[in-house]
Amino acid sequence: MRKYIDYTAHARLIVLGNHVIDSIEYKREPNDFRSNVAKQPSVLAKEFSQAIQDAAVQSVQALDLEFGGVDILIQDDGQFYIAEVNFPCNFSRSQMTTQTDIAGAIIDFLATKSKQ
C-alpha cells in the first residue's frame, strides 16, 4: 500500500559526499497530483532548508552511497517526505536550470578521493 501525500512542491537535491551541491523545485501542475509530468515541467533553482538538506545527505549515506538524487515532497506546512533516492541519477535538468557544473564536481570529487 502507498500513502497519498498532498504536497506543494517536489524537490530534487543532488548530493555529493556530505553536501547538497545543487537543488531544484518542480512546481505542481494545477489540478494534477503529479509533478514532473509535462514535456517542459516548471522547474526553478531553489535552496532548501538545512533540515531538508540534512535529510537528503542522510538518505544517500543510508544507502552507503556518496552520490545520489533525492526526491522530496514538501507540504505547505513545511513537513517533508523522502520519495526516493536515485543512483545513478539524471542530473542534467538540475545542471541546466542552475548552471551548476555537477559533472565537473563529480570528477573533482573522484580525483580528490583517488589521491587519498
PDB file of C-alpha atoms in Angstrom:
ATOM      1  CA  MET A   1       0.000   0.000   0.000  1.00  0.00           C
ATOM      2  CA  ARG A   2       1.031   3.551  -0.602  1.00  0.00           C
ATOM      3  CA  LYS A   3       0.070   6.694   1.196  1.00  0.00           C
ATOM      4  CA  TYR A   4      -1.088   9.686  -0.807  1.00  0.00           C
ATOM      5  CA  ILE A   5       0.921  12.758   0.183  1.00  0.00           C
ATOM      6  CA  ASP A   6      -0.704  16.057  -0.665  1.00  0.00           C
ATOM      7  CA  TYR A   7       2.296  18.228  -1.408  1.00  0.00           C
ATOM      8  CA  THR A   8       3.018  21.723  -2.654  1.00  0.00           C
ATOM      9  CA  ALA A   9       6.462  21.187  -4.138  1.00  0.00           C
ATOM     10  CA  HIS A  10       8.623  18.347  -5.394  1.00  0.00           C
ATOM     11  CA  ALA A  11      12.326  18.911  -4.728  1.00  0.00           C
ATOM     12  CA  ARG A  12      15.311  17.190  -6.332  1.00  0.00           C
ATOM     13  CA  LEU A  13      18.502  17.559  -4.324  1.00  0.00           C
ATOM     14  CA  ILE A  14      21.813  16.378  -5.723  1.00  0.00           C
ATOM     15  CA  VAL A  15      24.103  15.010  -3.015  1.00  0.00           C
ATOM     16  CA  LEU A  16      27.831  14.501  -3.459  1.00  0.00           C
ATOM     17  CA  GLY A  17      29.876  13.369  -0.475  1.00  0.00           C
ATOM     18  CA  ASN A  18      28.491  15.081   2.608  1.00  0.00           C
ATOM     19  CA  HIS A  19      26.866  18.018   0.838  1.00  0.00           C
ATOM     20  CA  VAL A  20      23.935  19.017  -1.296  1.00  0.00           C
ATOM     21  CA  ILE A  21      25.654  20.521  -4.322  1.00  0.00           C
ATOM     22  CA  ASP A  22      22.547  21.509  -6.278  1.00  0.00           C
ATOM     23  CA  SER A  23      18.788  21.591  -5.918  1.00  0.00           C
ATOM     24  CA  ILE A  24      15.708  22.390  -7.938  1.00  0.00           C
ATOM     25  CA  GLU A  25      11.994  22.532  -7.331  1.00  0.00           C
ATOM     26  CA  TYR A  26       9.322  21.189  -9.654  1.00  0.00           C
ATOM     27  CA  LYS A  27       6.118  23.169  -9.446  1.00  0.00           C
ATOM     28  CA  ARG A  28       2.955  21.130  -9.328  1.00  0.00           C
ATOM     29  CA  GLU A  29       0.612  21.495 -12.278  1.00  0.00           C
ATOM     30  CA  PRO A  30      -2.847  22.866 -11.386  1.00  0.00           C
ATOM     31  CA  ASN A  31      -5.493  20.160 -10.915  1.00  0.00           C
ATOM     32  CA  ASP A  32      -2.939  17.338 -11.099  1.00  0.00           C
ATOM     33  CA  PHE A  33      -1.481  15.309  -8.257  1.00  0.00           C
ATOM     34  CA  ARG A  34       1.707  14.525 -10.207  1.00  0.00           C
ATOM     35  CA  SER A  35       4.864  16.541 -10.695  1.00  0.00           C
ATOM     36  CA  ASN A  36       7.472  16.289 -13.413  1.00  0.00           C
ATOM     37  CA  VAL A  37       4.939  15.034 -15.966  1.00  0.00           C
ATOM     38  CA  ALA A  38       4.936  17.744 -18.599  1.00  0.00           C
ATOM     39  CA  LYS A  39       7.356  17.768 -21.516  1.00  0.00           C
ATOM     40  CA  GLN A  40       8.608  21.076 -20.150  1.00  0.00           C
ATOM     41  CA  PRO A  41       7.863  20.938 -16.410  1.00  0.00           C
ATOM     42  CA  SER A  42       8.016  24.133 -14.415  1.00  0.00           C
ATOM     43  CA  VAL A  43      11.409  23.961 -12.699  1.00  0.00           C
ATOM     44  CA  LEU A  44      13.348  26.549 -10.754  1.00  0.00           C
ATOM     45  CA  ALA A  45      16.585  26.695  -8.823  1.00  0.00           C
ATOM     46  CA  LYS A  46      15.971  26.671  -5.098  1.00  0.00           C
ATOM     47  CA  GLU A  47      17.990  26.211  -1.938  1.00  0.00           C
ATOM     48  CA  PHE A  48      16.079  24.262   0.678  1.00  0.00           C
ATOM     49  CA  SER A  49      16.131  24.392   4.457  1.00  0.00           C
ATOM     50  CA  GLN A  50      19.014  22.846   6.346  1.00  0.00           C
ATOM     51  CA  ALA A  51      16.646  20.149   7.660  1.00  0.00           C
ATOM     52  CA  ILE A  52      15.735  19.101   4.114  1.00  0.00           C
ATOM     53  CA  GLN A  53      19.373  19.185   3.008  1.00  0.00           C
ATOM     54  CA  ASP A  54      20.433  17.097   6.020  1.00  0.00           C
ATOM     55  CA  ALA A  55      17.693  14.548   5.289  1.00  0.00           C
ATOM     56  CA  ALA A  56      18.877  14.286   1.673  1.00  0.00           C
ATOM     57  CA  VAL A  57      22.501  13.698   2.702  1.00  0.00           C
ATOM     58  CA  GLN A  58      21.465  11.159   5.341  1.00  0.00           C
ATOM     59  CA  SER A  59      19.284   9.335   2.792  1.00  0.00           C
ATOM     60  CA  VAL A  60      22.198   8.916   0.390  1.00  0.00           C
ATOM     61  CA  GLN A  61      24.513   7.840   3.213  1.00  0.00           C
ATOM     62  CA  ALA A  62      21.946   5.316   4.494  1.00  0.00           C
ATOM     63  CA  LEU A  63      22.346   3.511   1.172  1.00  0.00           C
ATOM     64  CA  ASP A  64      26.148   3.576   1.596  1.00  0.00           C
ATOM     65  CA  LEU A  65      26.468   5.891  -1.405  1.00  0.00           C
ATOM     66  CA  GLU A  66      28.394   9.115  -1.977  1.00  0.00           C
ATOM     67  CA  PHE A  67      26.259  10.451  -4.812  1.00  0.00           C
ATOM     68  CA  GLY A  68      22.543  10.496  -5.449  1.00  0.00           C
ATOM     69  CA  GLY A  69      19.490  12.438  -6.486  1.00  0.00           C
ATOM     70  CA  VAL A  70      16.982  12.692  -3.660  1.00  0.00           C
ATOM     71  CA  ASP A  71      13.339  13.444  -4.441  1.00  0.00           C
ATOM     72  CA  ILE A  72      11.449  15.084  -1.602  1.00  0.00           C
ATOM     73  CA  LEU A  73       7.777  16.037  -1.373  1.00  0.00           C
ATOM     74  CA  ILE A  74       7.130  19.209   0.639  1.00  0.00           C
ATOM     75  CA  GLN A  75       3.804  20.225   2.129  1.00  0.00           C
ATOM     76  CA  ASP A  76       2.503  23.752   2.791  1.00  0.00           C
ATOM     77  CA  ASP A  77       3.277  23.452   6.497  1.00  0.00           C
ATOM     78  CA  GLY A  78       6.927  22.567   5.834  1.00  0.00           C
ATOM     79  CA  GLN A  79       6.547  18.852   6.548  1.00  0.00           C
ATOM     80  CA  PHE A  80       8.530  16.842   4.025  1.00  0.00           C
ATOM     81  CA  TYR A  81       8.853  13.243   2.888  1.00  0.00           C
ATOM     82  CA  ILE A  82      11.651  11.427   1.107  1.00  0.00           C
ATOM     83  CA  ALA A  83      10.029   9.971  -2.007  1.00  0.00           C
ATOM     84  CA  GLU A  84      13.110   8.190  -3.351  1.00  0.00           C
ATOM     85  CA  VAL A  85      16.861   8.219  -3.736  1.00  0.00           C
ATOM     86  CA  ASN A  86      18.135   7.708  -7.269  1.00  0.00           C
ATOM     87  CA  PHE A  87      21.551   6.257  -8.082  1.00  0.00           C
ATOM     88  CA  PRO A  88      22.672   6.780 -10.674  1.00  0.00           C
ATOM     89  CA  CYS A  89      20.571   9.851 -11.222  1.00  0.00           C
ATOM     90  CA  ASN A  90      19.838  12.125 -14.129  1.00  0.00           C
ATOM     91  CA  PHE A  91      21.202  15.496 -13.030  1.00  0.00           C
ATOM     92  CA  SER A  92      21.019  17.198 -16.435  1.00  0.00           C
ATOM     93  CA  ARG A  93      17.802  19.151 -15.733  1.00  0.00           C
ATOM     94  CA  SER A  94      19.233  20.447 -12.485  1.00  0.00           C
ATOM     95  CA  GLN A  95      22.541  21.351 -14.118  1.00  0.00           C
ATOM     96  CA  MET A  96      20.787  23.156 -16.990  1.00  0.00           C
ATOM     97  CA  THR A  97      18.456  25.011 -14.626  1.00  0.00           C
ATOM     98  CA  THR A  98      21.041  26.194 -12.109  1.00  0.00           C
ATOM     99  CA  GLN A  99      24.167  26.259 -14.295  1.00  0.00           C
ATOM    100  CA  THR A 100      25.986  24.314 -11.540  1.00  0.00           C
ATOM    101  CA  ASP A 101      28.731  22.137 -13.024  1.00  0.00           C
ATOM    102  CA  ILE A 102      27.594  18.903 -11.388  1.00  0.00           C
ATOM    103  CA  ALA A 103      29.545  16.713 -13.799  1.00  0.00           C
ATOM    104  CA  GLY A 104      32.711  18.673 -13.049  1.00  0.00           C
ATOM    105  CA  ALA A 105      32.066  18.441  -9.304  1.00  0.00           C
ATOM    106  CA  ILE A 106      31.784  14.647  -9.581  1.00  0.00           C
ATOM    107  CA  ILE A 107      35.070  14.443 -11.472  1.00  0.00           C
ATOM    108  CA  ASP A 108      36.795  16.702  -8.920  1.00  0.00           C
ATOM    109  CA  PHE A 109      35.364  14.633  -6.052  1.00  0.00           C
ATOM    110  CA  LEU A 110      36.618  11.392  -7.581  1.00  0.00           C
ATOM    111  CA  ALA A 111      40.041  12.862  -8.414  1.00  0.00           C
ATOM    112  CA  THR A 112      40.467  14.055  -4.820  1.00  0.00           C
ATOM    113  CA  LYS A 113      39.285  10.714  -3.465  1.00  0.00           C
ATOM    114  CA  SER A 114      41.761   8.818  -5.674  1.00  0.00           C
ATOM    115  CA  LYS A 115      44.647  10.733  -4.084  1.00  0.00           C
ATOM    116  CA  GLN A 116      43.652   9.713  -0.553  1.00  0.00           C
TER     117      GLN A 116
END
